[in-house]
mmCIF file of C-alpha atoms and ligand atoms in Angstrom:
data_model
loop_
_atom_site.group_PDB
_atom_site.id
_atom_site.type_symbol
_atom_site.label_atom_id
_atom_site.label_comp_id
_atom_site.label_asym_id
_atom_site.label_seq_id
_atom_site.Cartn_x
_atom_site.Cartn_y
_atom_site.Cartn_z
ATOM 1 C CA MET A 207 -0.164 0.202 0.166
ATOM 2 C CA SER A 208 1.236 3.380 -0.892
ATOM 3 C CA CYS A 209 1.398 6.003 1.613
ATOM 4 C CA PHE A 210 0.808 9.576 1.991
ATOM 5 C CA VAL A 211 3.230 12.354 2.706
ATOM 6 C CA ILE A 212 0.711 15.739 2.685
ATOM 7 C CA GLY A 213 2.161 20.030 3.256
ATOM 8 C CA ASN A 214 -0.286 21.687 4.835
ATOM 9 C CA TRP A 215 1.374 25.692 4.147
ATOM 10 C CA LYS A 216 -1.562 27.007 5.585
ATOM 11 C CA MET A 217 -1.956 30.211 5.669
ATOM 12 C CA ASN A 218 1.899 31.476 4.485
ATOM 13 C CA LEU A 219 3.583 32.261 1.249
ATOM 14 C CA LEU A 220 2.846 33.902 -1.917
ATOM 15 C CA GLN A 221 2.588 33.119 -5.708
ATOM 16 C CA VAL A 222 6.131 33.432 -6.760
ATOM 17 C CA SER A 223 7.727 31.866 -3.630
ATOM 18 C CA ALA A 224 5.082 29.335 -3.718
ATOM 19 C CA GLN A 225 6.798 28.082 -7.140
ATOM 20 C CA ASP A 226 10.209 28.298 -6.146
ATOM 21 C CA LEU A 227 9.041 25.861 -3.323
ATOM 22 C CA VAL A 228 7.445 23.355 -5.573
ATOM 23 C CA LYS A 229 10.074 23.828 -8.282
ATOM 24 C CA GLY A 230 12.607 22.475 -5.495
ATOM 25 C CA LEU A 231 10.740 19.698 -4.429
ATOM 26 C CA VAL A 232 10.486 18.298 -7.999
ATOM 27 C CA ASP A 233 14.081 19.375 -8.750
ATOM 28 C CA ARG A 234 14.728 16.994 -5.426
ATOM 29 C CA GLY A 235 12.778 14.210 -6.253
ATOM 30 C CA ALA A 236 9.719 13.989 -3.864
ATOM 31 C CA VAL A 237 6.721 13.869 -6.233
ATOM 32 C CA SER A 238 4.665 10.474 -6.055
ATOM 33 C CA ASP A 239 4.679 7.455 -6.853
ATOM 34 C CA ASP A 240 3.465 3.853 -6.301
ATOM 35 C CA ARG A 241 5.528 3.816 -2.980
ATOM 36 C CA VAL A 242 3.925 7.428 -1.445
ATOM 37 C CA SER A 243 1.731 9.993 -2.532
ATOM 38 C CA VAL A 244 2.988 13.120 -2.075
ATOM 39 C CA VAL A 245 0.236 16.016 -1.834
ATOM 40 C CA VAL A 246 0.494 19.496 -1.133
ATOM 41 C CA CYS A 247 -2.161 22.107 0.780
ATOM 42 C CA PRO A 248 -1.597 26.185 -0.269
ATOM 43 C CA PRO A 249 -4.234 28.604 0.419
ATOM 44 C CA TYR A 250 -6.916 29.144 -1.780
ATOM 45 C CA THR A 251 -5.695 31.964 -3.259
ATOM 46 C CA LEU A 252 -2.596 29.740 -4.529
ATOM 47 C CA LEU A 253 -4.764 27.310 -6.015
ATOM 48 C CA ALA A 254 -5.384 28.536 -9.260
ATOM 49 C CA CYS A 255 -1.563 29.150 -10.118
ATOM 50 C CA MET A 256 -0.988 25.531 -8.390
ATOM 51 C CA HIS A 257 -2.286 23.561 -11.881
ATOM 52 C CA ASP A 258 0.273 22.268 -13.583
ATOM 53 C CA LEU A 259 1.458 20.301 -10.006
ATOM 54 C CA THR A 260 -0.345 17.211 -10.710
ATOM 55 C CA ALA A 261 1.409 17.161 -14.071
ATOM 56 C CA GLN A 262 4.636 16.842 -12.025
ATOM 57 C CA GLY A 263 3.616 14.478 -9.503
ATOM 58 C CA ILE A 264 2.403 16.695 -6.602
ATOM 59 C CA MET A 265 -1.328 15.930 -5.939
ATOM 60 C CA LEU A 266 -3.096 19.052 -4.577
ATOM 61 C CA GLY A 267 -5.538 19.771 -1.774
ATOM 62 C CA GLY A 268 -7.127 22.333 0.462
ATOM 63 C CA GLN A 269 -7.401 23.521 3.747
ATOM 64 C CA ASN A 270 -11.037 23.378 4.863
ATOM 65 C CA CYS A 271 -14.254 23.906 2.825
ATOM 66 C CA HIS A 272 -17.447 25.201 3.377
ATOM 67 C CA HIS A 273 -20.358 22.742 4.848
ATOM 68 C CA ALA A 274 -22.892 24.017 1.989
ATOM 69 C CA SER A 275 -22.823 23.386 -1.489
ATOM 70 C CA LYS A 276 -23.161 26.662 -2.154
ATOM 71 C CA GLY A 277 -25.084 30.000 -1.822
ATOM 72 C CA ALA A 278 -25.289 33.130 0.228
ATOM 73 C CA PHE A 279 -21.882 32.663 2.003
ATOM 74 C CA THR A 280 -20.212 35.539 2.066
ATOM 75 C CA GLY A 281 -15.967 34.718 1.688
ATOM 76 C CA GLU A 282 -16.938 30.727 2.458
ATOM 77 C CA ILE A 283 -15.352 28.469 -0.217
ATOM 78 C CA SER A 284 -17.019 25.029 -1.493
ATOM 79 C CA ALA A 285 -16.012 21.733 -2.022
ATOM 80 C CA GLU A 286 -16.741 21.368 -5.811
ATOM 81 C CA MET A 287 -15.053 24.512 -5.758
ATOM 82 C CA LEU A 288 -11.778 22.912 -5.074
ATOM 83 C CA SER A 289 -12.520 20.339 -7.041
ATOM 84 C CA ASP A 290 -12.681 22.525 -9.946
ATOM 85 C CA LEU A 291 -9.095 24.377 -9.488
ATOM 86 C CA GLY A 292 -7.892 20.514 -9.604
ATOM 87 C CA CYS A 293 -7.577 19.334 -5.666
ATOM 88 C CA ARG A 294 -8.326 15.660 -5.180
ATOM 89 C CA TYR A 295 -7.637 16.130 -1.051
ATOM 90 C CA VAL A 296 -9.246 18.353 1.393
ATOM 91 C CA ILE A 297 -7.699 19.001 4.528
ATOM 92 C CA LEU A 298 -11.011 18.750 7.618
ATOM 93 C CA GLY A 299 -11.227 19.633 10.981
ATOM 94 C CA HIS A 300 -8.036 20.729 11.675
ATOM 95 C CA SER A 301 -7.858 21.482 15.445
ATOM 96 C CA GLU A 302 -7.176 25.009 14.772
ATOM 97 C CA ARG A 303 -9.911 25.402 12.841
ATOM 98 C CA ARG A 304 -11.737 23.679 15.479
ATOM 99 C CA ARG A 305 -10.686 25.756 17.884
ATOM 100 C CA ASP A 306 -10.528 29.303 16.003
ATOM 101 C CA TYR A 307 -14.337 28.451 14.340
ATOM 102 C CA ASN A 308 -15.480 25.845 16.625
ATOM 103 C CA GLU A 309 -16.216 23.524 14.260
ATOM 104 C CA SER A 310 -17.522 20.223 15.566
ATOM 105 C CA ASP A 311 -17.359 16.463 14.892
ATOM 106 C CA ALA A 312 -20.609 16.551 13.282
ATOM 107 C CA ASP A 313 -19.673 19.564 11.171
ATOM 108 C CA VAL A 314 -16.645 17.765 10.025
ATOM 109 C CA GLY A 315 -18.930 14.970 9.150
ATOM 110 C CA HIS A 316 -21.059 17.444 6.931
ATOM 111 C CA LYS A 317 -18.167 18.463 5.321
ATOM 112 C CA ALA A 318 -17.009 15.450 4.263
ATOM 113 C CA LYS A 319 -19.266 14.062 3.023
ATOM 114 C CA LEU A 320 -19.781 17.319 0.434
ATOM 115 C CA ALA A 321 -16.180 17.422 -0.548
ATOM 116 C CA ARG A 322 -16.918 13.226 -1.458
ATOM 117 C CA GLU A 323 -19.924 13.961 -3.329
ATOM 118 C CA ALA A 324 -17.358 16.642 -5.192
ATOM 119 C CA GLY A 325 -15.014 14.221 -6.078
ATOM 120 C CA LEU A 326 -12.619 14.871 -2.779
ATOM 121 C CA VAL A 327 -10.694 12.888 -0.570
ATOM 122 C CA PRO A 328 -11.950 14.108 2.852
ATOM 123 C CA VAL A 329 -8.254 13.931 5.109
ATOM 124 C CA ILE A 330 -10.162 14.465 8.653
ATOM 125 C CA CYS A 331 -7.590 15.920 11.507
ATOM 126 C CA LEU A 332 -8.355 14.286 14.990
ATOM 127 C CA GLY A 333 -6.386 14.816 18.332
ATOM 128 C CA GLU A 334 -6.643 15.798 22.466
ATOM 129 C CA THR A 335 -5.211 18.746 23.451
ATOM 130 C CA LEU A 336 -2.412 18.397 26.163
ATOM 131 C CA SER A 337 -4.829 18.523 29.026
ATOM 132 C CA GLU A 338 -7.062 16.127 27.123
ATOM 133 C CA ARG A 339 -3.719 14.022 27.706
ATOM 134 C CA GLN A 340 -2.702 14.975 31.579
ATOM 135 C CA ASP A 341 -6.107 13.973 32.083
ATOM 136 C CA GLY A 342 -5.537 10.577 30.723
ATOM 137 C CA ALA A 343 -8.709 10.965 28.485
ATOM 138 C CA THR A 344 -6.645 10.454 25.038
ATOM 139 C CA PHE A 345 -8.607 7.756 24.081
ATOM 140 C CA ASP A 346 -11.770 8.896 25.480
ATOM 141 C CA VAL A 347 -11.342 12.698 23.202
ATOM 142 C CA ILE A 348 -10.380 10.141 19.454
ATOM 143 C CA GLU A 349 -13.191 7.636 20.672
ATOM 144 C CA ARG A 350 -15.688 10.465 20.446
ATOM 145 C CA GLN A 351 -14.207 12.633 17.581
ATOM 146 C CA LEU A 352 -14.002 8.860 15.559
ATOM 147 C CA ARG A 353 -18.098 8.745 16.680
ATOM 148 C CA GLY A 354 -18.911 12.495 15.943
ATOM 149 C CA LEU A 355 -17.870 12.229 12.774
ATOM 150 C CA ILE A 356 -18.811 8.271 11.403
ATOM 151 C CA ASP A 357 -22.503 9.318 12.990
ATOM 152 C CA ALA A 358 -22.698 12.801 10.600
ATOM 153 C CA ALA A 359 -20.828 11.365 7.714
ATOM 154 C CA GLY A 360 -22.309 7.415 7.663
ATOM 155 C CA ILE A 361 -19.223 4.458 7.198
ATOM 156 C CA ASP A 362 -18.811 5.132 3.086
ATOM 157 C CA VAL A 363 -17.562 8.255 3.704
ATOM 158 C CA VAL A 364 -15.273 7.713 6.210
ATOM 159 C CA ALA A 365 -14.553 4.791 5.156
ATOM 160 C CA SER A 366 -12.694 6.964 1.844
ATOM 161 C CA SER A 367 -11.094 9.404 3.551
ATOM 162 C CA VAL A 368 -7.988 9.855 5.218
ATOM 163 C CA ILE A 369 -7.414 9.917 9.303
ATOM 164 C CA ALA A 370 -4.784 12.343 10.416
ATOM 165 C CA TYR A 371 -4.165 12.093 13.894
ATOM 166 C CA GLU A 372 -2.462 15.117 15.175
ATOM 167 C CA PRO A 373 -1.939 15.688 18.735
ATOM 168 C CA VAL A 374 -2.878 19.406 19.284
ATOM 169 C CA TRP A 375 -0.014 19.873 21.975
ATOM 170 C CA ALA A 376 2.306 18.622 19.033
ATOM 171 C CA ILE A 377 1.329 20.347 16.421
ATOM 172 C CA GLY A 378 3.842 23.812 15.641
ATOM 173 C CA THR A 379 5.332 22.955 18.896
ATOM 174 C CA GLY A 380 8.642 21.035 18.111
ATOM 175 C CA LEU A 381 6.963 18.256 20.852
ATOM 176 C CA ALA A 382 6.071 15.759 17.922
ATOM 177 C CA ALA A 383 4.572 12.776 19.957
ATOM 178 C CA THR A 384 6.977 9.499 20.162
ATOM 179 C CA SER A 385 6.158 7.201 17.801
ATOM 180 C CA GLN A 386 5.703 4.979 20.296
ATOM 181 C CA GLN A 387 2.514 7.607 21.579
ATOM 182 C CA ALA A 388 1.648 7.569 17.980
ATOM 183 C CA GLN A 389 1.781 3.746 17.518
ATOM 184 C CA GLU A 390 -1.003 3.443 20.529
ATOM 185 C CA VAL A 391 -3.141 5.945 19.402
ATOM 186 C CA HIS A 392 -3.142 4.583 15.545
ATOM 187 C CA ALA A 393 -4.216 1.436 16.961
ATOM 188 C CA ARG A 394 -7.253 2.480 18.368
ATOM 189 C CA ILE A 395 -8.128 4.353 15.981
ATOM 190 C CA ARG A 396 -7.803 1.416 13.927
ATOM 191 C CA GLU A 397 -9.769 -1.010 16.562
ATOM 192 C CA VAL A 398 -12.280 1.511 16.701
ATOM 193 C CA LEU A 399 -12.560 2.048 13.212
ATOM 194 C CA VAL A 400 -12.726 -2.433 12.494
ATOM 195 C CA GLY A 401 -15.454 -2.081 15.822
ATOM 196 C CA ARG A 402 -17.705 0.029 13.453
ATOM 197 C CA GLY A 403 -17.344 -2.568 10.500
ATOM 198 C CA PHE A 404 -15.254 -0.616 8.413
ATOM 199 C CA THR A 405 -13.497 -3.405 6.316
ATOM 200 C CA SER A 406 -11.083 -0.972 3.977
ATOM 201 C CA HIS A 407 -8.056 -0.282 5.300
ATOM 202 C CA VAL A 408 -8.310 3.688 5.976
ATOM 203 C CA PRO A 409 -4.784 5.405 6.239
ATOM 204 C CA LEU A 410 -3.886 7.089 9.017
ATOM 205 C CA LEU A 411 -1.571 10.011 8.968
ATOM 206 C CA TYR A 412 0.388 11.711 12.100
ATOM 207 C CA GLY A 413 0.590 15.141 12.197
ATOM 208 C CA GLY A 414 2.632 17.657 14.898
ATOM 209 C CA SER A 415 6.158 18.719 14.387
ATOM 210 C CA VAL A 416 7.241 15.939 11.691
ATOM 211 C CA THR A 417 11.036 16.403 10.503
ATOM 212 C CA ALA A 418 13.252 14.853 8.038
ATOM 213 C CA ASP A 419 14.632 13.678 12.053
ATOM 214 C CA ASN A 420 11.307 12.678 13.525
ATOM 215 C CA ALA A 421 9.915 11.349 10.108
ATOM 216 C CA SER A 422 11.388 7.434 9.413
ATOM 217 C CA GLU A 423 10.549 6.598 12.938
ATOM 218 C CA LEU A 424 6.932 7.299 12.991
ATOM 219 C CA PHE A 425 7.143 5.449 9.623
ATOM 220 C CA ALA A 426 8.004 2.607 10.661
ATOM 221 C CA CYS A 427 4.979 2.000 13.007
ATOM 222 C CA PRO A 428 2.748 -0.880 11.396
ATOM 223 C CA ASP A 429 -0.692 1.393 11.975
ATOM 224 C CA ILE A 430 1.353 4.662 10.426
ATOM 225 C CA ASP A 431 0.663 5.676 6.768
ATOM 226 C CA GLY A 432 1.846 8.796 6.240
ATOM 227 C CA ALA A 433 2.392 12.214 8.033
ATOM 228 C CA LEU A 434 0.331 15.338 7.959
ATOM 229 C CA VAL A 435 3.531 17.666 7.595
ATOM 230 C CA GLY A 436 2.772 21.877 8.956
ATOM 231 C CA GLY A 437 5.826 23.545 9.280
ATOM 232 C CA ALA A 438 8.260 21.495 7.453
ATOM 233 C CA SER A 439 6.805 21.525 4.456
ATOM 234 C CA LEU A 440 7.734 24.822 3.473
ATOM 235 C CA LYS A 441 10.998 23.966 3.574
ATOM 236 C CA ALA A 442 12.044 22.237 0.135
ATOM 237 C CA GLU A 443 15.079 19.907 1.173
ATOM 238 C CA GLU A 444 13.261 18.891 4.700
ATOM 239 C CA PHE A 445 9.977 18.015 2.675
ATOM 240 C CA ALA A 446 12.025 16.228 0.165
ATOM 241 C CA LYS A 447 13.436 14.103 2.935
ATOM 242 C CA ILE A 448 10.322 12.972 4.684
ATOM 243 C CA VAL A 449 9.279 11.715 1.632
ATOM 244 C CA ASP A 450 12.527 10.101 0.698
ATOM 245 C CA HIS A 451 11.971 8.674 4.531
ATOM 246 C CA ALA A 452 8.176 7.491 3.196
ATOM 247 C CA ARG A 453 9.793 5.974 -0.443
ATOM 248 C CA ARG A 454 12.537 4.018 1.679
ATOM 249 C CA GLN A 455 9.739 1.861 4.185
ATOM 250 C CA PRO A 456 8.918 -1.666 3.157
ATOM 251 C CA ALA A 457 6.148 -1.785 1.000
HETATM 252 P P1 LIG B 59 3.273 21.248 12.425
HETATM 253 O O1 LIG B 59 1.837 21.276 11.615
HETATM 254 O O2 LIG B 59 4.073 20.532 11.214
HETATM 255 O O3 LIG B 59 3.580 22.669 11.966
HETATM 256 O O4 LIG B 59 3.319 20.527 13.577
HETATM 257 C C1 LIG B 59 1.009 19.912 11.090
HETATM 258 C C2 LIG B 59 -0.425 20.619 11.309
HETATM 259 O O5 LIG B 59 -0.480 21.889 11.638
HETATM 260 O O6 LIG B 59 -0.859 20.019 10.320
#
């Protein structure tokens, strides 16, 4: 099975710097092949000028979409609009959106449904905060988020999505989960999915301070199928090394 390395550029880069970054990735061979799917998720404003990425082996994703398919929603972007610009993926339920825009598990589930209808693969983020981990509630939080998501989106939609475990305390902090911490949550997610009747293999990515230095150990875990990368995805050399580590994992 191929694994994923997905770059979340967040609210960074302008046209020239984005094109430089992509050129840096292509020059270093950080492109999709039968071992690894390489995806970048630029801000909306850059999507149109990233059109020819797919031809170069890098797939395109959005960072969010609205929960309605169209209408009077000033400032919003629909899943279909992302698809129209060549996106194949969309990140949904990132903790920054859950925190800043009060997105609930049900909201994320509704968005995932629309994303699938528009032909996109949702990359759905889950994860506990530091205080939830310190309270020993990590598994409860993950299970609640998964339950809310499946109830709102349905098994078929979640079965054709990618799930990213992103502990909130690890995002942008330089403090990644250890491979053991990540693996035990991924194994739990897998158990919950199987318990809910999932028969297909839903790719499970880890996200939160992934770098070229820790990627290899994370990718070696049996239930980690790739990474969702923030800060390190803005540096061509670093991101290319992460892609390389993914490619070197035994099939
Ligand atoms: P980070 O971000 O790699 O900068 O920690 C990950 C994410 O937010 O998806």
